[in-house]
């Protein structure tokens, strides 16, 4: 304990007090007795921060871990804030959870605290996807909600997503105000853990049908689905919640040739068949792709544990199953929705789409071509949801997405929705197949019309306190000595979203960025390449995004241009990513 600083030691001693249950005290003492200083430091060097989206961390004992007390404190703080915001009225909240280890236990714990505070809780009886929690908040007229999930993080993590009355995750000013309430709790004795049974209503399987029926009404081309009802679809839930609803949603839309990846169909918080339960990772899609090859599938899809992200693979122009990235999936969905609505005369002047600042400008190019307004937000779907809520009385949201495989068609929820996206991806594939085209053919058509965009994401993992410090230093270094050239191409503009300033280098002119502050740096080259750097808000990572563009003269030139762009991306990333 000699190398542990005094504030950390104080937190450790507090967790050995009689305020905490005997099991917790015993586990803390065990770490001390075994002289596990690194684990003690990482577990206690700070309080697990209730960030702008809630909590996310490694499960275990300690102030910087996901456990009964950190979750209880977050819930008590949120309950206190809800009481202040909705005085003298009954308060309702919805609570759901995913397949992670302890998620069900944590979900019941959250329900207990809300119920003990006199609130009526709609608690999902069994695990369900995150978008269904958002839908439940809106359906039951709740003032708030909580989803227990760490999304696509490794198995040792869990998390706590807090929602507001619009069904979206907390945004300003509520996010910071809830943090203030959480931080105001000085002792775990202030947390009300005693369950009040009459304040809890269990939400059962019957709710699935309400959600499915509402989504089915959004279908644009049901006639194409009917014509292609035997479209070969492979689906994997990667041991998560998607298995509870995605197959039922696809069947309800009219698809009857769905092949599940059986070895990944059972919910399991250990995610035994993958390294990371993240459809962004090629490895996590391996079994689904193999099944797709075995049956010659038209569409291969996989969702993450809480089913708000979806990965997609389709047959390319050579007939091989090829993974698409989040930018490609989102661009295809936007093109499908806008072109279909235009063909049916359903586009209106007040329609709009939304994307985030690190997501491909191809989405913007498509919307501009269809004369549909677009919004751009900070990274995180909660900001897309915020735009939807802010303009819902005057404008009509159609579709939006982010490069991290999060998409939403229609405005039933205020979060990314992989269940909804799976249905629309399948419908899109059916519609284009009806026209004699594959999804990949359409992607090449899009590149031919709007430009061939190539994107790459590099994530560097930096764990623990030392890793967090290293990430801060990397961002500080980029600000102190920003690159003047990337891949040999001059940088023409630097956007610092933390300062809220865009700096045009040639004229030395500076303009304000009309978005809230965020720790993101963007470098735009004279070629129009966009390179972004940002620490992840949900994982111990720093992320570097690169987007480059070239004209695609013909579909036959795809490989040649792809290789050219890959080399350009490689050269650029070599200049900015320093591990």
CSV table of N, CA and C in Angstrom, one decimal, residues 107-247:
chain,number,residue,atom,x,y,z
A,107,UNK,N,-30.3,-4.8,-13.2
A,107,UNK,CA,-31.6,-4.2,-13.6
A,107,UNK,C,-32.6,-4.3,-12.5
A,108,UNK,N,-32.6,-5.4,-11.7
A,108,UNK,CA,-33.5,-5.5,-10.6
A,108,UNK,C,-33.1,-4.5,-9.5
A,109,UNK,N,-31.8,-4.3,-9.3
A,109,UNK,CA,-31.3,-3.4,-8.3
A,109,UNK,C,-31.8,-2.0,-8.6
A,110,UNK,N,-31.6,-1.6,-9.9
A,110,UNK,CA,-32.1,-0.3,-10.3
A,110,UNK,C,-33.6,-0.1,-10.1
A,111,UNK,N,-34.3,-1.1,-10.4
A,111,UNK,CA,-35.8,-1.1,-10.2
A,111,UNK,C,-36.1,-0.9,-8.7
A,112,UNK,N,-35.3,-1.6,-7.9
A,112,UNK,CA,-35.5,-1.5,-6.4
A,112,UNK,C,-35.4,-0.1,-5.9
A,113,UNK,N,-34.3,0.5,-6.4
A,113,UNK,CA,-34.0,1.9,-5.9
A,113,UNK,C,-35.1,2.9,-6.4
A,114,UNK,N,-35.5,2.8,-7.6
A,114,UNK,CA,-36.5,3.7,-8.1
A,114,UNK,C,-37.8,3.4,-7.3
A,115,UNK,N,-38.2,2.2,-7.1
A,115,UNK,CA,-39.4,1.8,-6.4
A,115,UNK,C,-39.4,2.3,-5.0
A,116,UNK,N,-38.2,2.2,-4.4
A,116,UNK,CA,-38.0,2.6,-3.0
A,116,UNK,C,-38.2,4.1,-2.9
A,117,UNK,N,-37.9,4.8,-4.0
A,117,UNK,CA,-38.1,6.3,-4.0
A,117,UNK,C,-39.5,6.7,-4.4
A,118,UNK,N,-40.4,5.7,-4.4
A,118,UNK,CA,-41.8,6.0,-4.7
A,118,UNK,C,-42.2,6.2,-6.2
A,119,UNK,N,-41.3,5.7,-7.0
A,119,UNK,CA,-41.6,5.8,-8.5
A,119,UNK,C,-42.2,4.5,-9.0
A,120,UNK,N,-43.0,4.6,-10.1
A,120,UNK,CA,-43.5,3.4,-10.7
A,120,UNK,C,-42.6,2.9,-11.8
A,121,UNK,N,-42.2,1.7,-11.7
A,121,UNK,CA,-41.1,1.1,-12.5
A,121,UNK,C,-41.8,0.1,-13.5
A,122,UNK,N,-41.5,0.3,-14.8
A,122,UNK,CA,-41.8,-0.7,-15.8
A,122,UNK,C,-40.6,-1.5,-16.0
A,123,UNK,N,-40.5,-2.7,-15.4
A,123,UNK,CA,-39.3,-3.5,-15.5
A,123,UNK,C,-39.5,-4.7,-16.4
A,124,UNK,N,-38.6,-4.7,-17.4
A,124,UNK,CA,-38.7,-5.8,-18.4
A,124,UNK,C,-38.4,-7.2,-17.6
A,125,UNK,N,-39.3,-8.1,-17.9
A,125,UNK,CA,-39.2,-9.4,-17.2
A,125,UNK,C,-38.0,-10.2,-17.6
A,126,UNK,N,-37.6,-10.0,-18.9
A,126,UNK,CA,-36.5,-10.7,-19.4
A,126,UNK,C,-35.7,-9.8,-20.3
A,127,UNK,N,-34.4,-10.2,-20.6
A,127,UNK,CA,-33.5,-9.3,-21.4
A,127,UNK,C,-34.2,-8.9,-22.7
A,128,UNK,N,-34.0,-7.6,-23.0
A,128,UNK,CA,-34.5,-7.1,-24.3
A,128,UNK,C,-33.5,-6.0,-24.8
A,129,UNK,N,-33.6,-5.7,-26.1
A,129,UNK,CA,-32.6,-4.7,-26.7
A,129,UNK,C,-32.8,-3.3,-26.2
A,130,UNK,N,-31.7,-2.6,-26.3
A,130,UNK,CA,-31.7,-1.1,-25.9
A,130,UNK,C,-32.8,-0.3,-26.6
A,131,UNK,N,-33.0,-0.5,-27.9
A,131,UNK,CA,-34.1,0.3,-28.5
A,131,UNK,C,-35.5,0.1,-28.0
A,132,UNK,N,-35.7,-1.1,-27.5
A,132,UNK,CA,-37.0,-1.4,-26.9
A,132,UNK,C,-37.2,-0.7,-25.5
A,133,UNK,N,-36.1,-0.4,-24.9
A,133,UNK,CA,-36.2,0.4,-23.6
A,133,UNK,C,-36.5,1.9,-24.0
A,134,UNK,N,-35.9,2.4,-25.1
A,134,UNK,CA,-36.3,3.7,-25.5
A,134,UNK,C,-37.7,3.8,-26.0
A,135,UNK,N,-38.2,2.7,-26.7
A,135,UNK,CA,-39.6,2.7,-27.1
A,135,UNK,C,-40.5,2.6,-25.9
A,136,UNK,N,-40.1,1.9,-24.8
A,136,UNK,CA,-41.0,1.7,-23.6
A,136,UNK,C,-41.1,3.0,-22.9
A,137,UNK,N,-40.0,3.8,-22.8
A,137,UNK,CA,-40.1,5.1,-22.2
A,137,UNK,C,-41.2,6.0,-22.8
A,138,UNK,N,-41.2,6.0,-24.2
A,138,UNK,CA,-42.2,6.8,-24.9
A,138,UNK,C,-43.6,6.1,-24.8
A,139,UNK,N,-43.6,4.8,-24.9
A,139,UNK,CA,-45.0,4.2,-24.9
A,139,UNK,C,-45.7,4.3,-23.6
A,140,UNK,N,-45.0,4.2,-22.5
A,140,UNK,CA,-45.6,4.2,-21.2
A,140,UNK,C,-45.6,5.6,-20.6
A,141,UNK,N,-45.1,6.6,-21.3
A,141,UNK,CA,-45.1,8.0,-20.9
A,141,UNK,C,-44.3,8.2,-19.7
A,142,UNK,N,-43.1,7.6,-19.7
A,142,UNK,CA,-42.2,7.7,-18.5
A,142,UNK,C,-41.4,9.0,-18.6
A,143,UNK,N,-41.0,9.4,-17.4
A,143,UNK,CA,-40.1,10.6,-17.3
A,143,UNK,C,-38.6,10.2,-17.5
A,144,UNK,N,-38.3,8.9,-17.3
A,144,UNK,CA,-36.9,8.5,-17.5
A,144,UNK,C,-36.8,7.0,-17.7
A,145,UNK,N,-35.6,6.5,-17.8
A,145,UNK,CA,-35.4,5.1,-18.0
A,145,UNK,C,-33.9,4.7,-17.9
A,146,UNK,N,-33.7,3.4,-17.7
A,146,UNK,CA,-32.3,3.0,-17.5
A,146,UNK,C,-32.2,1.6,-18.3
A,147,UNK,N,-31.1,1.5,-19.0
A,147,UNK,CA,-30.7,0.3,-19.7
A,147,UNK,C,-29.4,-0.2,-19.1
A,148,UNK,N,-29.4,-1.5,-18.6
A,148,UNK,CA,-28.1,-2.0,-18.1
A,148,UNK,C,-27.4,-2.8,-19.3
A,149,UNK,N,-26.3,-2.2,-19.7
A,149,UNK,CA,-25.6,-2.7,-20.9
A,149,UNK,C,-24.2,-2.0,-21.0
A,150,UNK,N,-23.3,-2.7,-21.5
A,150,UNK,CA,-22.0,-2.1,-21.8
A,150,UNK,C,-21.8,-2.2,-23.3
A,151,UNK,N,-22.9,-2.4,-24.0
A,151,UNK,CA,-23.0,-2.4,-25.5
A,151,UNK,C,-22.0,-3.5,-26.0
A,152,UNK,N,-21.0,-3.1,-26.7
A,152,UNK,CA,-20.1,-4.1,-27.4
A,152,UNK,C,-18.8,-4.2,-26.7
A,153,UNK,N,-18.7,-3.7,-25.4
A,153,UNK,CA,-17.4,-3.8,-24.7
A,153,UNK,C,-17.1,-5.3,-24.4
A,154,UNK,N,-15.8,-5.6,-24.0
A,154,UNK,CA,-15.5,-6.9,-23.6
A,154,UNK,C,-16.3,-7.4,-22.4
A,155,UNK,N,-16.2,-8.7,-22.1
A,155,UNK,CA,-17.1,-9.4,-21.2
A,155,UNK,C,-17.0,-8.9,-19.7
A,156,UNK,N,-15.8,-8.4,-19.3
A,156,UNK,CA,-15.6,-7.9,-18.0
A,156,UNK,C,-16.4,-6.6,-17.6
A,157,UNK,N,-16.9,-6.0,-18.7
A,157,UNK,CA,-17.6,-4.7,-18.5
A,157,UNK,C,-19.1,-4.8,-18.3
A,158,UNK,N,-19.7,-3.8,-17.7
A,158,UNK,CA,-21.1,-3.6,-17.7
A,158,UNK,C,-21.3,-2.1,-17.7
A,159,UNK,N,-22.6,-1.7,-17.9
A,159,UNK,CA,-22.8,-0.3,-18.1
A,159,UNK,C,-24.3,0.1,-17.7
A,160,UNK,N,-24.5,1.4,-17.7
A,160,UNK,CA,-25.8,2.0,-17.2
A,160,UNK,C,-26.1,3.2,-18.1
A,161,UNK,N,-27.1,3.0,-19.0
A,161,UNK,CA,-27.5,4.1,-19.9
A,161,UNK,C,-28.7,4.8,-19.3
A,162,UNK,N,-28.6,6.1,-19.1
A,162,UNK,CA,-29.8,6.8,-18.5
A,162,UNK,C,-30.5,7.5,-19.6
A,163,UNK,N,-31.9,7.5,-19.6
A,163,UNK,CA,-32.7,8.1,-20.6
A,163,UNK,C,-33.7,9.1,-20.0
A,164,UNK,N,-34.1,10.0,-20.8
A,164,UNK,CA,-35.0,11.1,-20.4
A,164,UNK,C,-36.4,10.8,-21.0
A,165,UNK,N,-37.3,11.7,-20.8
A,165,UNK,CA,-38.7,11.4,-21.1
A,165,UNK,C,-39.0,11.3,-22.6
A,166,UNK,N,-38.1,11.8,-23.5
A,166,UNK,CA,-38.3,11.7,-24.9
A,166,UNK,C,-37.8,10.3,-25.4
A,167,UNK,N,-37.3,9.5,-24.6
A,167,UNK,CA,-36.7,8.2,-25.0
A,167,UNK,C,-35.3,8.3,-25.5
A,168,UNK,N,-34.7,9.4,-25.3
A,168,UNK,CA,-33.3,9.6,-25.7
A,168,UNK,C,-32.4,9.6,-24.5
A,169,UNK,N,-31.1,9.3,-24.7
A,169,UNK,CA,-30.2,9.3,-23.6
A,169,UNK,C,-30.0,10.8,-23.1
A,170,UNK,N,-29.6,10.9,-21.9
A,170,UNK,CA,-29.5,12.3,-21.3
A,170,UNK,C,-28.6,13.2,-22.1
A,171,UNK,N,-29.0,14.4,-22.4
A,171,UNK,CA,-28.2,15.4,-23.0
A,171,UNK,C,-28.4,16.7,-22.1
A,172,UNK,N,-27.6,17.7,-22.5
A,172,UNK,CA,-27.7,19.0,-21.7
A,172,UNK,C,-29.1,19.6,-21.7
A,173,UNK,N,-29.5,20.1,-20.5
A,173,UNK,CA,-28.7,20.3,-19.3
A,173,UNK,C,-28.8,19.1,-18.3
A,174,UNK,N,-29.7,18.1,-18.7
A,174,UNK,CA,-30.0,17.1,-17.7
A,174,UNK,C,-28.8,16.2,-17.4
A,175,UNK,N,-27.9,16.0,-18.4
A,175,UNK,CA,-26.7,15.1,-18.1
A,175,UNK,C,-25.9,15.6,-17.0
A,176,UNK,N,-25.5,16.9,-17.1
A,176,UNK,CA,-24.6,17.5,-16.1
A,176,UNK,C,-25.4,17.7,-14.8
A,177,UNK,N,-26.7,18.0,-14.8
A,177,UNK,CA,-27.4,18.1,-13.6
A,177,UNK,C,-27.6,16.8,-12.8
A,178,UNK,N,-27.7,15.7,-13.6
A,178,UNK,CA,-27.8,14.4,-12.9
A,178,UNK,C,-26.4,14.1,-12.3
A,179,UNK,N,-25.4,14.4,-13.0
A,179,UNK,CA,-24.0,14.2,-12.5
A,179,UNK,C,-23.9,14.9,-11.1
A,180,UNK,N,-24.4,16.1,-11.1
A,180,UNK,CA,-24.3,16.9,-9.8
A,180,UNK,C,-25.0,16.2,-8.7
A,181,UNK,N,-26.2,15.7,-9.0
A,181,UNK,CA,-27.0,15.0,-8.0
A,181,UNK,C,-26.3,13.7,-7.5
A,182,UNK,N,-25.7,13.0,-8.5
A,182,UNK,CA,-25.0,11.8,-8.1
A,182,UNK,C,-23.8,12.1,-7.2
A,183,UNK,N,-23.0,13.1,-7.6
A,183,UNK,CA,-21.9,13.5,-6.8
A,183,UNK,C,-22.2,14.1,-5.4
A,184,UNK,N,-23.4,14.5,-5.3
A,184,UNK,CA,-23.9,15.1,-4.0
A,184,UNK,C,-24.1,14.0,-2.9
A,185,UNK,N,-24.2,12.8,-3.4
A,185,UNK,CA,-24.4,11.7,-2.4
A,185,UNK,C,-23.1,11.4,-1.7
A,186,UNK,N,-23.0,11.6,-0.5
A,186,UNK,CA,-21.8,11.5,0.3
A,186,UNK,C,-21.6,10.1,0.9
A,187,UNK,N,-22.7,9.4,1.1
A,187,UNK,CA,-22.6,8.1,1.8
A,187,UNK,C,-23.6,7.1,1.2
A,188,UNK,N,-23.2,5.8,1.2
A,188,UNK,CA,-24.1,4.8,0.6
A,188,UNK,C,-25.4,4.7,1.5
A,189,UNK,N,-25.4,5.2,2.7
A,189,UNK,CA,-26.6,5.1,3.5
A,189,UNK,C,-27.7,6.0,3.0
A,190,UNK,N,-27.4,6.9,2.1
A,190,UNK,CA,-28.4,7.8,1.4
A,190,UNK,C,-29.1,7.0,0.3
A,191,UNK,N,-28.6,5.9,-0.1
A,191,UNK,CA,-29.3,5.1,-1.2
A,191,UNK,C,-30.4,4.2,-0.6
A,192,UNK,N,-31.5,4.3,-1.2
A,192,UNK,CA,-32.7,3.5,-0.8
A,192,UNK,C,-32.7,2.2,-1.7
A,193,UNK,N,-32.4,1.1,-1.0
A,193,UNK,CA,-32.3,-0.2,-1.7
A,193,UNK,C,-33.5,-1.1,-1.6
A,194,UNK,N,-34.4,-0.7,-0.6
A,194,UNK,CA,-35.5,-1.6,-0.3
A,194,UNK,C,-36.6,-1.6,-1.4
A,195,UNK,N,-36.8,-2.8,-2.0
A,195,UNK,CA,-37.8,-2.9,-3.0
A,195,UNK,C,-39.2,-2.7,-2.5
A,196,UNK,N,-40.0,-2.0,-3.3
A,196,UNK,CA,-41.5,-1.8,-3.0
A,196,UNK,C,-42.2,-2.5,-4.1
A,197,UNK,N,-42.7,-3.7,-3.8
A,197,UNK,CA,-43.2,-4.5,-4.9
A,197,UNK,C,-44.4,-3.9,-5.7
A,198,UNK,N,-45.2,-3.2,-5.0
A,198,UNK,CA,-46.4,-2.7,-5.7
A,198,UNK,C,-46.1,-1.5,-6.6
A,199,UNK,N,-44.8,-1.0,-6.5
A,199,UNK,CA,-44.4,0.0,-7.4
A,199,UNK,C,-43.7,-0.5,-8.7
A,200,UNK,N,-43.7,-1.8,-8.9
A,200,UNK,CA,-43.1,-2.4,-10.0
A,200,UNK,C,-44.1,-3.2,-10.9
A,201,UNK,N,-44.1,-2.9,-12.2
A,201,UNK,CA,-44.9,-3.6,-13.2
A,201,UNK,C,-44.0,-4.3,-14.1
A,202,UNK,N,-44.1,-5.6,-14.2
A,202,UNK,CA,-43.3,-6.4,-15.1
A,202,UNK,C,-43.8,-6.3,-16.6
A,203,UNK,N,-42.8,-6.0,-17.5
A,203,UNK,CA,-43.1,-5.9,-18.9
A,203,UNK,C,-42.8,-7.3,-19.6
A,204,UNK,N,-43.8,-7.9,-20.1
A,204,UNK,CA,-43.6,-9.3,-20.7
A,204,UNK,C,-43.5,-9.3,-22.2
A,205,UNK,N,-43.6,-10.5,-22.7
A,205,UNK,CA,-43.3,-10.8,-24.1
A,205,UNK,C,-44.4,-10.1,-25.0
A,206,UNK,N,-45.5,-9.8,-24.4
A,206,UNK,CA,-46.6,-9.1,-25.2
A,206,UNK,C,-46.1,-7.7,-25.7
A,207,UNK,N,-45.2,-7.1,-25.0
A,207,UNK,CA,-44.7,-5.8,-25.5
A,207,UNK,C,-43.9,-5.9,-26.8
A,208,UNK,N,-43.3,-7.1,-27.1
A,208,UNK,CA,-42.6,-7.3,-28.3
A,208,UNK,C,-43.5,-7.0,-29.5
A,209,UNK,N,-44.7,-7.5,-29.5
A,209,UNK,CA,-45.6,-7.3,-30.6
A,209,UNK,C,-46.0,-5.8,-30.9
A,210,UNK,N,-46.1,-5.1,-29.8
A,210,UNK,CA,-46.4,-3.6,-29.9
A,210,UNK,C,-45.3,-2.9,-30.7
A,211,UNK,N,-44.1,-3.3,-30.3
A,211,UNK,CA,-42.9,-2.7,-30.9
A,211,UNK,C,-42.7,-3.2,-32.4
A,212,UNK,N,-43.0,-4.5,-32.6
A,212,UNK,CA,-42.9,-5.0,-34.0
A,212,UNK,C,-43.9,-4.4,-34.9
A,213,UNK,N,-45.2,-4.3,-34.4
A,213,UNK,CA,-46.3,-3.8,-35.2
A,213,UNK,C,-46.0,-2.3,-35.6
A,214,UNK,N,-45.5,-1.5,-34.6
A,214,UNK,CA,-45.2,-0.1,-34.9
A,214,UNK,C,-44.1,0.0,-35.9
A,215,UNK,N,-43.1,-0.8,-35.9
A,215,UNK,CA,-42.0,-0.8,-36.9
A,215,UNK,C,-42.5,-1.2,-38.3
A,216,UNK,N,-43.3,-2.2,-38.3
A,216,UNK,CA,-43.8,-2.7,-39.6
A,216,UNK,C,-44.6,-1.7,-40.4
A,217,UNK,N,-45.2,-0.7,-39.7
A,217,UNK,CA,-45.9,0.3,-40.4
A,217,UNK,C,-45.0,1.3,-41.1
A,218,UNK,N,-43.7,1.2,-40.8
A,218,UNK,CA,-42.7,2.1,-41.5
A,218,UNK,C,-42.2,1.5,-42.8
A,219,UNK,N,-42.5,0.2,-43.1
A,219,UNK,CA,-42.1,-0.4,-44.3
A,219,UNK,C,-42.4,0.4,-45.5
A,220,UNK,N,-41.5,0.6,-46.4
A,220,UNK,CA,-41.7,1.4,-47.6
A,220,UNK,C,-42.1,0.5,-48.8
A,221,UNK,N,-41.5,-0.7,-48.9
A,221,UNK,CA,-41.8,-1.5,-50.1
A,221,UNK,C,-42.3,-2.9,-49.6
A,222,UNK,N,-43.4,-3.1,-49.0
A,222,UNK,CA,-43.9,-4.4,-48.6
A,222,UNK,C,-44.1,-5.3,-49.8
A,223,UNK,N,-44.4,-4.7,-50.9
A,223,UNK,CA,-44.6,-5.6,-52.1
A,223,UNK,C,-43.3,-6.3,-52.6
A,224,UNK,N,-42.2,-5.6,-52.4
A,224,UNK,CA,-40.9,-6.2,-52.7
A,224,UNK,C,-40.5,-7.3,-51.8
A,225,UNK,N,-40.9,-7.2,-50.5
A,225,UNK,CA,-40.7,-8.2,-49.5
A,225,UNK,C,-41.5,-9.4,-49.9
A,226,UNK,N,-42.7,-9.2,-50.3
A,226,UNK,CA,-43.6,-10.3,-50.7
A,226,UNK,C,-43.1,-11.0,-51.9
A,227,UNK,N,-42.5,-10.3,-52.8
A,227,UNK,CA,-41.9,-10.9,-54.0
A,227,UNK,C,-40.6,-11.7,-53.7
A,228,UNK,N,-39.9,-11.2,-52.7
A,228,UNK,CA,-38.6,-11.9,-52.3
A,228,UNK,C,-38.7,-12.4,-50.9
A,229,UNK,N,-39.8,-13.0,-50.5
A,229,UNK,CA,-40.0,-13.5,-49.2
A,229,UNK,C,-39.0,-14.6,-48.8
A,230,UNK,N,-38.4,-15.3,-49.9
A,230,UNK,CA,-37.5,-16.3,-49.6
A,230,UNK,C,-36.0,-15.9,-49.7
A,231,UNK,N,-35.8,-14.5,-49.6
A,231,UNK,CA,-34.5,-14.0,-49.6
A,231,UNK,C,-33.7,-14.7,-48.5
A,232,UNK,N,-32.5,-15.1,-48.8
A,232,UNK,CA,-31.7,-15.9,-47.9
A,232,UNK,C,-30.9,-15.0,-46.9
A,233,UNK,N,-31.4,-15.0,-45.6
A,233,UNK,CA,-30.9,-14.2,-44.6
A,233,UNK,C,-30.2,-15.0,-43.5
A,234,UNK,N,-28.9,-14.6,-43.2
A,234,UNK,CA,-28.2,-15.2,-42.0
A,234,UNK,C,-28.2,-14.2,-40.9
A,235,UNK,N,-28.5,-14.6,-39.7
A,235,UNK,CA,-28.5,-13.7,-38.6
A,235,UNK,C,-27.9,-14.3,-37.4
A,236,UNK,N,-27.0,-13.5,-36.7
A,236,UNK,CA,-26.4,-13.8,-35.4
A,236,UNK,C,-26.6,-12.7,-34.4
A,237,UNK,N,-27.0,-13.2,-33.2
A,237,UNK,CA,-27.2,-12.2,-32.1
A,237,UNK,C,-25.9,-12.1,-31.3
A,238,UNK,N,-24.9,-12.8,-31.6
A,238,UNK,CA,-23.6,-12.8,-30.9
A,238,UNK,C,-23.8,-12.9,-29.4
A,239,UNK,N,-24.7,-13.9,-29.0
A,239,UNK,CA,-25.0,-14.2,-27.6
A,239,UNK,C,-25.7,-13.1,-26.9
A,240,UNK,N,-26.4,-12.2,-27.6
A,240,UNK,CA,-27.0,-11.0,-27.0
A,240,UNK,C,-28.5,-11.0,-27.1
A,241,UNK,N,-29.1,-9.8,-26.9
A,241,UNK,CA,-30.6,-9.7,-26.8
A,241,UNK,C,-31.3,-9.8,-28.2
A,242,UNK,N,-30.6,-9.6,-29.2
A,242,UNK,CA,-31.2,-9.6,-30.6
A,242,UNK,C,-32.0,-10.8,-30.9
A,243,UNK,N,-31.6,-11.9,-30.3
A,243,UNK,CA,-32.3,-13.2,-30.6
A,243,UNK,C,-33.7,-13.1,-30.1
A,244,UNK,N,-34.0,-12.3,-29.1
A,244,UNK,CA,-35.4,-12.2,-28.6
A,244,UNK,C,-36.4,-11.5,-29.5
A,245,UNK,N,-35.9,-10.7,-30.5
A,245,UNK,CA,-36.8,-9.9,-31.3
A,245,UNK,C,-36.5,-9.9,-32.8
A,246,UNK,N,-35.2,-9.9,-33.1
A,246,UNK,CA,-34.9,-9.7,-34.6
A,246,UNK,C,-35.5,-10.8,-35.4
A,247,UNK,N,-35.4,-12.1,-35.1
A,247,UNK,CA,-36.1,-13.1,-36.0
A,247,UNK,C,-37.6,-12.9,-36.1
